[in-house]
Amino acid sequence: MEEDFELEDSIWKKLFWIAFYAITAGLLLGLFTAISSPIKYVCSLVALYIAIKCFKRFSTWGPRISFIVSAIIVYFATALVIAIVVYMRDNPMPAG
């Protein structure tokens, strides 16, 4: 009975780490597209470092593919939110 609990705990732990790596990498890549200063390259390198850490931690195909797909989804969501914020900042709604 305890083995099932440990297995379930390790699955949740694996999901947590994949989500953490994917969200962090996706946010950094979103910042890379939004920032125009040289700091954007630091964001890119940190995202690459996070991907390497994730690939070292998980050696099977499933978690790696989950990381890539999740990071891409978070990247697109981040880019969309940034685009909406920039648009609303540059085009304020008229009062009235």
PDB file of N, CA and C in Angstrom:
ATOM      1  N   MET A   1       0.825  -1.192   0.000  1.00  0.00           N
ATOM      2  CA  MET A   1       0.000   0.000   0.000  1.00  0.00           C
ATOM      3  C   MET A   1       0.870   1.257   0.000  1.00  0.00           C
ATOM      4  N   GLU A   2       1.956   1.242   0.755  1.00  0.00           N
ATOM      5  CA  GLU A   2       2.828   2.411   0.809  1.00  0.00           C
ATOM      6  C   GLU A   2       3.533   2.643  -0.515  1.00  0.00           C
ATOM      7  N   GLU A   3       3.804   1.584  -1.256  1.00  0.00           N
ATOM      8  CA  GLU A   3       4.471   1.729  -2.548  1.00  0.00           C
ATOM      9  C   GLU A   3       3.601   2.513  -3.520  1.00  0.00           C
ATOM     10  N   ASP A   4       2.275   2.280  -3.493  1.00  0.00           N
ATOM     11  CA  ASP A   4       1.377   3.029  -4.361  1.00  0.00           C
ATOM     12  C   ASP A   4       1.406   4.508  -4.023  1.00  0.00           C
ATOM     13  N   PHE A   5       1.450   4.809  -2.735  1.00  0.00           N
ATOM     14  CA  PHE A   5       1.493   6.214  -2.327  1.00  0.00           C
ATOM     15  C   PHE A   5       2.801   6.867  -2.776  1.00  0.00           C
ATOM     16  N   GLU A   6       3.915   6.156  -2.629  1.00  0.00           N
ATOM     17  CA  GLU A   6       5.201   6.694  -3.058  1.00  0.00           C
ATOM     18  C   GLU A   6       5.226   6.894  -4.566  1.00  0.00           C
ATOM     19  N   LEU A   7       4.619   5.973  -5.306  1.00  0.00           N
ATOM     20  CA  LEU A   7       4.568   6.110  -6.754  1.00  0.00           C
ATOM     21  C   LEU A   7       3.740   7.329  -7.134  1.00  0.00           C
ATOM     22  N   GLU A   8       2.602   7.502  -6.452  1.00  0.00           N
ATOM     23  CA  GLU A   8       1.754   8.668  -6.725  1.00  0.00           C
ATOM     24  C   GLU A   8       2.480   9.957  -6.358  1.00  0.00           C
ATOM     25  N   ASP A   9       3.210   9.944  -5.243  1.00  0.00           N
ATOM     26  CA  ASP A   9       3.965  11.121  -4.834  1.00  0.00           C
ATOM     27  C   ASP A   9       5.021  11.459  -5.879  1.00  0.00           C
ATOM     28  N   SER A  10       5.679  10.467  -6.422  1.00  0.00           N
ATOM     29  CA  SER A  10       6.713  10.748  -7.410  1.00  0.00           C
ATOM     30  C   SER A  10       6.112  11.264  -8.716  1.00  0.00           C
ATOM     31  N   ILE A  11       4.904  10.813  -9.063  1.00  0.00           N
ATOM     32  CA  ILE A  11       4.246  11.326 -10.269  1.00  0.00           C
ATOM     33  C   ILE A  11       3.890  12.796 -10.074  1.00  0.00           C
ATOM     34  N   TRP A  12       3.351  13.161  -8.915  1.00  0.00           N
ATOM     35  CA  TRP A  12       3.013  14.561  -8.653  1.00  0.00           C
ATOM     36  C   TRP A  12       4.263  15.419  -8.602  1.00  0.00           C
ATOM     37  N   LYS A  13       5.322  14.873  -8.050  1.00  0.00           N
ATOM     38  CA  LYS A  13       6.583  15.601  -7.991  1.00  0.00           C
ATOM     39  C   LYS A  13       7.128  15.829  -9.401  1.00  0.00           C
ATOM     40  N   LYS A  14       7.023  14.810 -10.251  1.00  0.00           N
ATOM     41  CA  LYS A  14       7.474  14.937 -11.635  1.00  0.00           C
ATOM     42  C   LYS A  14       6.639  15.980 -12.372  1.00  0.00           C
ATOM     43  N   LEU A  15       5.314  15.946 -12.180  1.00  0.00           N
ATOM     44  CA  LEU A  15       4.450  16.947 -12.815  1.00  0.00           C
ATOM     45  C   LEU A  15       4.770  18.356 -12.342  1.00  0.00           C
ATOM     46  N   PHE A  16       5.040  18.491 -11.046  1.00  0.00           N
ATOM     47  CA  PHE A  16       5.398  19.801 -10.515  1.00  0.00           C
ATOM     48  C   PHE A  16       6.660  20.337 -11.175  1.00  0.00           C
ATOM     49  N   TRP A  17       7.696  19.496 -11.257  1.00  0.00           N
ATOM     50  CA  TRP A  17       8.957  19.959 -11.834  1.00  0.00           C
ATOM     51  C   TRP A  17       8.837  20.256 -13.318  1.00  0.00           C
ATOM     52  N   ILE A  18       8.092  19.448 -14.038  1.00  0.00           N
ATOM     53  CA  ILE A  18       7.886  19.730 -15.460  1.00  0.00           C
ATOM     54  C   ILE A  18       7.151  21.049 -15.629  1.00  0.00           C
ATOM     55  N   ALA A  19       6.104  21.266 -14.834  1.00  0.00           N
ATOM     56  CA  ALA A  19       5.342  22.520 -14.912  1.00  0.00           C
ATOM     57  C   ALA A  19       6.215  23.706 -14.518  1.00  0.00           C
ATOM     58  N   PHE A  20       7.011  23.551 -13.489  1.00  0.00           N
ATOM     59  CA  PHE A  20       7.894  24.639 -13.056  1.00  0.00           C
ATOM     60  C   PHE A  20       8.884  25.008 -14.150  1.00  0.00           C
ATOM     61  N   TYR A  21       9.545  24.010 -14.716  1.00  0.00           N
ATOM     62  CA  TYR A  21      10.506  24.274 -15.790  1.00  0.00           C
ATOM     63  C   TYR A  21       9.815  24.884 -17.007  1.00  0.00           C
ATOM     64  N   ALA A  22       8.660  24.372 -17.385  1.00  0.00           N
ATOM     65  CA  ALA A  22       7.964  24.853 -18.583  1.00  0.00           C
ATOM     66  C   ALA A  22       7.465  26.287 -18.394  1.00  0.00           C
ATOM     67  N   ILE A  23       6.887  26.581 -17.245  1.00  0.00           N
ATOM     68  CA  ILE A  23       6.387  27.940 -16.996  1.00  0.00           C
ATOM     69  C   ILE A  23       7.544  28.934 -16.967  1.00  0.00           C
ATOM     70  N   THR A  24       8.630  28.571 -16.312  1.00  0.00           N
ATOM     71  CA  THR A  24       9.778  29.466 -16.242  1.00  0.00           C
ATOM     72  C   THR A  24      10.381  29.703 -17.624  1.00  0.00           C
ATOM     73  N   ALA A  25      10.574  28.641 -18.387  1.00  0.00           N
ATOM     74  CA  ALA A  25      11.146  28.789 -19.727  1.00  0.00           C
ATOM     75  C   ALA A  25      10.207  29.571 -20.642  1.00  0.00           C
ATOM     76  N   GLY A  26       8.911  29.296 -20.567  1.00  0.00           N
ATOM     77  CA  GLY A  26       7.949  30.014 -21.394  1.00  0.00           C
ATOM     78  C   GLY A  26       7.900  31.498 -21.078  1.00  0.00           C
ATOM     79  N   LEU A  27       7.925  31.844 -19.795  1.00  0.00           N
ATOM     80  CA  LEU A  27       7.936  33.256 -19.409  1.00  0.00           C
ATOM     81  C   LEU A  27       9.209  33.958 -19.880  1.00  0.00           C
ATOM     82  N   LEU A  28      10.346  33.289 -19.748  1.00  0.00           N
ATOM     83  CA  LEU A  28      11.597  33.886 -20.196  1.00  0.00           C
ATOM     84  C   LEU A  28      11.621  34.079 -21.706  1.00  0.00           C
ATOM     85  N   LEU A  29      11.086  33.131 -22.446  1.00  0.00           N
ATOM     86  CA  LEU A  29      11.034  33.294 -23.897  1.00  0.00           C
ATOM     87  C   LEU A  29      10.053  34.397 -24.293  1.00  0.00           C
ATOM     88  N   GLY A  30       8.973  34.539 -23.549  1.00  0.00           N
ATOM     89  CA  GLY A  30       8.047  35.637 -23.794  1.00  0.00           C
ATOM     90  C   GLY A  30       8.702  36.987 -23.532  1.00  0.00           C
ATOM     91  N   LEU A  31       9.498  37.062 -22.465  1.00  0.00           N
ATOM     92  CA  LEU A  31      10.238  38.289 -22.195  1.00  0.00           C
ATOM     93  C   LEU A  31      11.278  38.549 -23.272  1.00  0.00           C
ATOM     94  N   PHE A  32      11.871  37.494 -23.795  1.00  0.00           N
ATOM     95  CA  PHE A  32      12.857  37.634 -24.873  1.00  0.00           C
ATOM     96  C   PHE A  32      12.251  38.342 -26.079  1.00  0.00           C
ATOM     97  N   THR A  33      11.013  38.025 -26.408  1.00  0.00           N
ATOM     98  CA  THR A  33      10.386  38.658 -27.566  1.00  0.00           C
ATOM     99  C   THR A  33       9.928  40.079 -27.274  1.00  0.00           C
ATOM    100  N   ALA A  34       9.709  40.406 -26.006  1.00  0.00           N
ATOM    101  CA  ALA A  34       9.155  41.727 -25.665  1.00  0.00           C
ATOM    102  C   ALA A  34      10.225  42.764 -25.343  1.00  0.00           C
ATOM    103  N   ILE A  35      11.374  42.333 -24.899  1.00  0.00           N
ATOM    104  CA  ILE A  35      12.421  43.259 -24.470  1.00  0.00           C
ATOM    105  C   ILE A  35      13.309  43.602 -25.664  1.00  0.00           C
ATOM    106  N   SER A  36      13.695  44.872 -25.769  1.00  0.00           N
ATOM    107  CA  SER A  36      14.547  45.274 -26.882  1.00  0.00           C
ATOM    108  C   SER A  36      15.991  45.559 -26.451  1.00  0.00           C
ATOM    109  N   SER A  37      16.276  45.513 -25.171  1.00  0.00           N
ATOM    110  CA  SER A  37      17.634  45.760 -24.695  1.00  0.00           C
ATOM    111  C   SER A  37      18.449  44.464 -24.740  1.00  0.00           C
ATOM    112  N   PRO A  38      19.745  44.556 -24.544  1.00  0.00           N
ATOM    113  CA  PRO A  38      20.587  43.348 -24.557  1.00  0.00           C
ATOM    114  C   PRO A  38      20.245  42.336 -23.456  1.00  0.00           C
ATOM    115  N   ILE A  39      19.451  42.731 -22.483  1.00  0.00           N
ATOM    116  CA  ILE A  39      19.041  41.802 -21.421  1.00  0.00           C
ATOM    117  C   ILE A  39      18.215  40.658 -22.003  1.00  0.00           C
ATOM    118  N   LYS A  40      17.612  40.878 -23.170  1.00  0.00           N
ATOM    119  CA  LYS A  40      16.816  39.832 -23.802  1.00  0.00           C
ATOM    120  C   LYS A  40      17.657  38.578 -24.041  1.00  0.00           C
ATOM    121  N   TYR A  41      18.943  38.746 -24.306  1.00  0.00           N
ATOM    122  CA  TYR A  41      19.808  37.588 -24.543  1.00  0.00           C
ATOM    123  C   TYR A  41      20.079  36.824 -23.255  1.00  0.00           C
ATOM    124  N   VAL A  42      20.075  37.517 -22.138  1.00  0.00           N
ATOM    125  CA  VAL A  42      20.207  36.840 -20.848  1.00  0.00           C
ATOM    126  C   VAL A  42      18.979  35.965 -20.608  1.00  0.00           C
ATOM    127  N   CYS A  43      17.793  36.490 -20.934  1.00  0.00           N
ATOM    128  CA  CYS A  43      16.560  35.702 -20.796  1.00  0.00           C
ATOM    129  C   CYS A  43      16.622  34.452 -21.657  1.00  0.00           C
ATOM    130  N   SER A  44      17.132  34.594 -22.873  1.00  0.00           N
ATOM    131  CA  SER A  44      17.240  33.464 -23.777  1.00  0.00           C
ATOM    132  C   SER A  44      18.213  32.413 -23.242  1.00  0.00           C
ATOM    133  N   LEU A  45      19.346  32.861 -22.742  1.00  0.00           N
ATOM    134  CA  LEU A  45      20.332  31.913 -22.210  1.00  0.00           C
ATOM    135  C   LEU A  45      19.841  31.212 -20.950  1.00  0.00           C
ATOM    136  N   VAL A  46      19.124  31.939 -20.102  1.00  0.00           N
ATOM    137  CA  VAL A  46      18.568  31.310 -18.894  1.00  0.00           C
ATOM    138  C   VAL A  46      17.504  30.285 -19.278  1.00  0.00           C
ATOM    139  N   ALA A  47      16.690  30.587 -20.291  1.00  0.00           N
ATOM    140  CA  ALA A  47      15.692  29.617 -20.761  1.00  0.00           C
ATOM    141  C   ALA A  47      16.372  28.374 -21.316  1.00  0.00           C
ATOM    142  N   LEU A  48      17.470  28.550 -22.045  1.00  0.00           N
ATOM    143  CA  LEU A  48      18.232  27.410 -22.556  1.00  0.00           C
ATOM    144  C   LEU A  48      18.811  26.591 -21.413  1.00  0.00           C
ATOM    145  N   TYR A  49      19.330  27.260 -20.392  1.00  0.00           N
ATOM    146  CA  TYR A  49      19.865  26.573 -19.219  1.00  0.00           C
ATOM    147  C   TYR A  49      18.780  25.767 -18.510  1.00  0.00           C
ATOM    148  N   ILE A  50      17.595  26.336 -18.399  1.00  0.00           N
ATOM    149  CA  ILE A  50      16.480  25.632 -17.759  1.00  0.00           C
ATOM    150  C   ILE A  50      16.090  24.401 -18.576  1.00  0.00           C
ATOM    151  N   ALA A  51      16.083  24.530 -19.894  1.00  0.00           N
ATOM    152  CA  ALA A  51      15.765  23.373 -20.744  1.00  0.00           C
ATOM    153  C   ALA A  51      16.805  22.280 -20.569  1.00  0.00           C
ATOM    154  N   ILE A  52      18.066  22.645 -20.483  1.00  0.00           N
ATOM    155  CA  ILE A  52      19.123  21.639 -20.280  1.00  0.00           C
ATOM    156  C   ILE A  52      18.956  20.962 -18.930  1.00  0.00           C
ATOM    157  N   LYS A  53      18.638  21.749 -17.883  1.00  0.00           N
ATOM    158  CA  LYS A  53      18.400  21.161 -16.557  1.00  0.00           C
ATOM    159  C   LYS A  53      17.231  20.184 -16.590  1.00  0.00           C
ATOM    160  N   CYS A  54      16.167  20.552 -17.302  1.00  0.00           N
ATOM    161  CA  CYS A  54      15.000  19.683 -17.396  1.00  0.00           C
ATOM    162  C   CYS A  54      15.348  18.394 -18.126  1.00  0.00           C
ATOM    163  N   PHE A  55      16.109  18.510 -19.202  1.00  0.00           N
ATOM    164  CA  PHE A  55      16.476  17.319 -19.961  1.00  0.00           C
ATOM    165  C   PHE A  55      17.435  16.433 -19.184  1.00  0.00           C
ATOM    166  N   LYS A  56      18.260  17.008 -18.315  1.00  0.00           N
ATOM    167  CA  LYS A  56      19.126  16.187 -17.464  1.00  0.00           C
ATOM    168  C   LYS A  56      18.321  15.461 -16.397  1.00  0.00           C
ATOM    169  N   ARG A  57      17.302  16.141 -15.881  1.00  0.00           N
ATOM    170  CA  ARG A  57      16.500  15.558 -14.803  1.00  0.00           C
ATOM    171  C   ARG A  57      15.609  14.427 -15.305  1.00  0.00           C
ATOM    172  N   PHE A  58      15.048  14.589 -16.516  1.00  0.00           N
ATOM    173  CA  PHE A  58      14.133  13.600 -17.078  1.00  0.00           C
ATOM    174  C   PHE A  58      14.758  13.023 -18.345  1.00  0.00           C
ATOM    175  N   SER A  59      15.066  11.741 -18.303  1.00  0.00           N
ATOM    176  CA  SER A  59      15.781  11.134 -19.426  1.00  0.00           C
ATOM    177  C   SER A  59      14.862  10.401 -20.403  1.00  0.00           C
ATOM    178  N   THR A  60      13.560  10.371 -20.145  1.00  0.00           N
ATOM    179  CA  THR A  60      12.638   9.680 -21.056  1.00  0.00           C
ATOM    180  C   THR A  60      11.939  10.691 -21.961  1.00  0.00           C
ATOM    181  N   TRP A  61      11.304  10.168 -23.011  1.00  0.00           N
ATOM    182  CA  TRP A  61      10.679  11.031 -24.014  1.00  0.00           C
ATOM    183  C   TRP A  61       9.447  11.761 -23.496  1.00  0.00           C
ATOM    184  N   GLY A  62       8.636  11.105 -22.692  1.00  0.00           N
ATOM    185  CA  GLY A  62       7.374  11.689 -22.241  1.00  0.00           C
ATOM    186  C   GLY A  62       7.521  13.020 -21.525  1.00  0.00           C
ATOM    187  N   PRO A  63       8.317  13.074 -20.457  1.00  0.00           N
ATOM    188  CA  PRO A  63       8.483  14.353 -19.758  1.00  0.00           C
ATOM    189  C   PRO A  63       9.132  15.427 -20.626  1.00  0.00           C
ATOM    190  N   ARG A  64      10.032  15.032 -21.498  1.00  0.00           N
ATOM    191  CA  ARG A  64      10.691  16.020 -22.363  1.00  0.00           C
ATOM    192  C   ARG A  64       9.704  16.636 -23.352  1.00  0.00           C
ATOM    193  N   ILE A  65       8.876  15.804 -23.949  1.00  0.00           N
ATOM    194  CA  ILE A  65       7.875  16.318 -24.883  1.00  0.00           C
ATOM    195  C   ILE A  65       6.859  17.175 -24.136  1.00  0.00           C
ATOM    196  N   SER A  66       6.466  16.740 -22.934  1.00  0.00           N
ATOM    197  CA  SER A  66       5.543  17.539 -22.120  1.00  0.00           C
ATOM    198  C   SER A  66       6.137  18.897 -21.798  1.00  0.00           C
ATOM    199  N   PHE A  67       7.422  18.929 -21.477  1.00  0.00           N
ATOM    200  CA  PHE A  67       8.096  20.195 -21.194  1.00  0.00           C
ATOM    201  C   PHE A  67       8.069  21.109 -22.413  1.00  0.00           C
ATOM    202  N   ILE A  68       8.420  20.591 -23.575  1.00  0.00           N
ATOM    203  CA  ILE A  68       8.485  21.412 -24.787  1.00  0.00           C
ATOM    204  C   ILE A  68       7.108  21.960 -25.145  1.00  0.00           C
ATOM    205  N   VAL A  69       6.097  21.092 -25.144  1.00  0.00           N
ATOM    206  CA  VAL A  69       4.741  21.534 -25.504  1.00  0.00           C
ATOM    207  C   VAL A  69       4.227  22.550 -24.494  1.00  0.00           C
ATOM    208  N   SER A  70       4.433  22.294 -23.219  1.00  0.00           N
ATOM    209  CA  SER A  70       3.964  23.228 -22.184  1.00  0.00           C
ATOM    210  C   SER A  70       4.692  24.560 -22.261  1.00  0.00           C
ATOM    211  N   ALA A  71       5.993  24.536 -22.510  1.00  0.00           N
ATOM    212  CA  ALA A  71       6.752  25.780 -22.619  1.00  0.00           C
ATOM    213  C   ALA A  71       6.278  26.602 -23.813  1.00  0.00           C
ATOM    214  N   ILE A  72       5.956  25.943 -24.923  1.00  0.00           N
ATOM    215  CA  ILE A  72       5.449  26.663 -26.096  1.00  0.00           C
ATOM    216  C   ILE A  72       4.094  27.288 -25.798  1.00  0.00           C
ATOM    217  N   ILE A  73       3.227  26.556 -25.112  1.00  0.00           N
ATOM    218  CA  ILE A  73       1.909  27.102 -24.755  1.00  0.00           C
ATOM    219  C   ILE A  73       2.058  28.306 -23.829  1.00  0.00           C
ATOM    220  N   VAL A  74       2.926  28.205 -22.827  1.00  0.00           N
ATOM    221  CA  VAL A  74       3.143  29.325 -21.907  1.00  0.00           C
ATOM    222  C   VAL A  74       3.765  30.505 -22.654  1.00  0.00           C
ATOM    223  N   TYR A  75       4.665  30.227 -23.589  1.00  0.00           N
ATOM    224  CA  TYR A  75       5.273  31.296 -24.391  1.00  0.00           C
ATOM    225  C   TYR A  75       4.204  32.056 -25.176  1.00  0.00           C
ATOM    226  N   PHE A  76       3.318  31.331 -25.869  1.00  0.00           N
ATOM    227  CA  PHE A  76       2.275  32.002 -26.641  1.00  0.00           C
ATOM    228  C   PHE A  76       1.325  32.784 -25.736  1.00  0.00           C
ATOM    229  N   ALA A  77       0.988  32.231 -24.584  1.00  0.00           N
ATOM    230  CA  ALA A  77       0.117  32.940 -23.649  1.00  0.00           C
ATOM    231  C   ALA A  77       0.796  34.210 -23.136  1.00  0.00           C
ATOM    232  N   THR A  78       2.077  34.123 -22.827  1.00  0.00           N
ATOM    233  CA  THR A  78       2.825  35.288 -22.364  1.00  0.00           C
ATOM    234  C   THR A  78       2.911  36.353 -23.453  1.00  0.00           C
ATOM    235  N   ALA A  79       3.199  35.926 -24.675  1.00  0.00           N
ATOM    236  CA  ALA A  79       3.283  36.880 -25.788  1.00  0.00           C
ATOM    237  C   ALA A  79       1.933  37.549 -26.031  1.00  0.00           C
ATOM    238  N   LEU A  80       0.847  36.797 -25.902  1.00  0.00           N
ATOM    239  CA  LEU A  80      -0.488  37.371 -26.076  1.00  0.00           C
ATOM    240  C   LEU A  80      -0.793  38.406 -25.001  1.00  0.00           C
ATOM    241  N   VAL A  81      -0.494  38.085 -23.761  1.00  0.00           N
ATOM    242  CA  VAL A  81      -0.746  39.030 -22.667  1.00  0.00           C
ATOM    243  C   VAL A  81       0.097  40.282 -22.846  1.00  0.00           C
ATOM    244  N   ILE A  82       1.354  40.131 -23.223  1.00  0.00           N
ATOM    245  CA  ILE A  82       2.220  41.293 -23.432  1.00  0.00           C
ATOM    246  C   ILE A  82       1.685  42.146 -24.572  1.00  0.00           C
ATOM    247  N   ALA A  83       1.235  41.521 -25.656  1.00  0.00           N
ATOM    248  CA  ALA A  83       0.690  42.274 -26.793  1.00  0.00           C
ATOM    249  C   ALA A  83      -0.573  43.028 -26.392  1.00  0.00           C
ATOM    250  N   ILE A  84      -1.428  42.415 -25.591  1.00  0.00           N
ATOM    251  CA  ILE A  84      -2.648  43.088 -25.135  1.00  0.00           C
ATOM    252  C   ILE A  84      -2.305  44.282 -24.252  1.00  0.00           C
ATOM    253  N   VAL A  85      -1.360  44.104 -23.341  1.00  0.00           N
ATOM    254  CA  VAL A  85      -0.966  45.196 -22.444  1.00  0.00           C
ATOM    255  C   VAL A  85      -0.360  46.345 -23.234  1.00  0.00           C
ATOM    256  N   VAL A  86       0.503  46.050 -24.191  1.00  0.00           N
ATOM    257  CA  VAL A  86       1.121  47.104 -24.999  1.00  0.00           C
ATOM    258  C   VAL A  86       0.070  47.825 -25.836  1.00  0.00           C
ATOM    259  N   TYR A  87      -0.856  47.076 -26.421  1.00  0.00           N
ATOM    260  CA  TYR A  87      -1.915  47.701 -27.214  1.00  0.00           C
ATOM    261  C   TYR A  87      -2.784  48.617 -26.362  1.00  0.00           C
ATOM    262  N   MET A  88      -3.177  48.157 -25.191  1.00  0.00           N
ATOM    263  CA  MET A  88      -4.031  48.974 -24.324  1.00  0.00           C
ATOM    264  C   MET A  88      -3.279  50.183 -23.781  1.00  0.00           C
ATOM    265  N   ARG A  89      -1.988  50.051 -23.588  1.00  0.00           N
ATOM    266  CA  ARG A  89      -1.190  51.189 -23.132  1.00  0.00           C
ATOM    267  C   ARG A  89      -1.056  52.244 -24.227  1.00  0.00           C
ATOM    268  N   ASP A  90      -0.852  51.785 -25.453  1.00  0.00           N
ATOM    269  CA  ASP A  90      -0.653  52.720 -26.564  1.00  0.00           C
ATOM    270  C   ASP A  90      -1.947  53.287 -27.121  1.00  0.00           C
ATOM    271  N   ASN A  91      -3.066  52.608 -26.935  1.00  0.00           N
ATOM    272  CA  ASN A  91      -4.365  53.037 -27.460  1.00  0.00           C
ATOM    273  C   ASN A  91      -5.388  53.103 -26.336  1.00  0.00           C
ATOM    274  N   PRO A  92      -5.345  54.153 -25.534  1.00  0.00           N
ATOM    275  CA  PRO A  92      -6.310  54.232 -24.429  1.00  0.00           C
ATOM    276  C   PRO A  92      -7.731  54.416 -24.957  1.00  0.00           C
ATOM    277  N   MET A  93      -8.665  53.872 -24.242  1.00  0.00           N
ATOM    278  CA  MET A  93     -10.078  53.990 -24.645  1.00  0.00           C
ATOM    279  C   MET A  93     -10.566  55.396 -24.319  1.00  0.00           C
ATOM    280  N   PRO A  94     -11.319  55.994 -25.253  1.00  0.00           N
ATOM    281  CA  PRO A  94     -11.830  57.345 -24.984  1.00  0.00           C
ATOM    282  C   PRO A  94     -12.899  57.330 -23.893  1.00  0.00           C
ATOM    283  N   ALA A  95     -12.882  58.362 -23.089  1.00  0.00           N
ATOM    284  CA  ALA A  95     -13.892  58.470 -22.034  1.00  0.00           C
ATOM    285  C   ALA A  95     -15.186  58.984 -22.623  1.00  0.00           C
ATOM    286  N   GLY A  96     -16.255  58.358 -22.251  1.00  0.00           N
ATOM    287  CA  GLY A  96     -17.489  58.931 -22.721  1.00  0.00           C
ATOM    288  C   GLY A  96     -18.473  57.983 -23.154  1.00  0.00           C
TER     289      GLY A  96
END
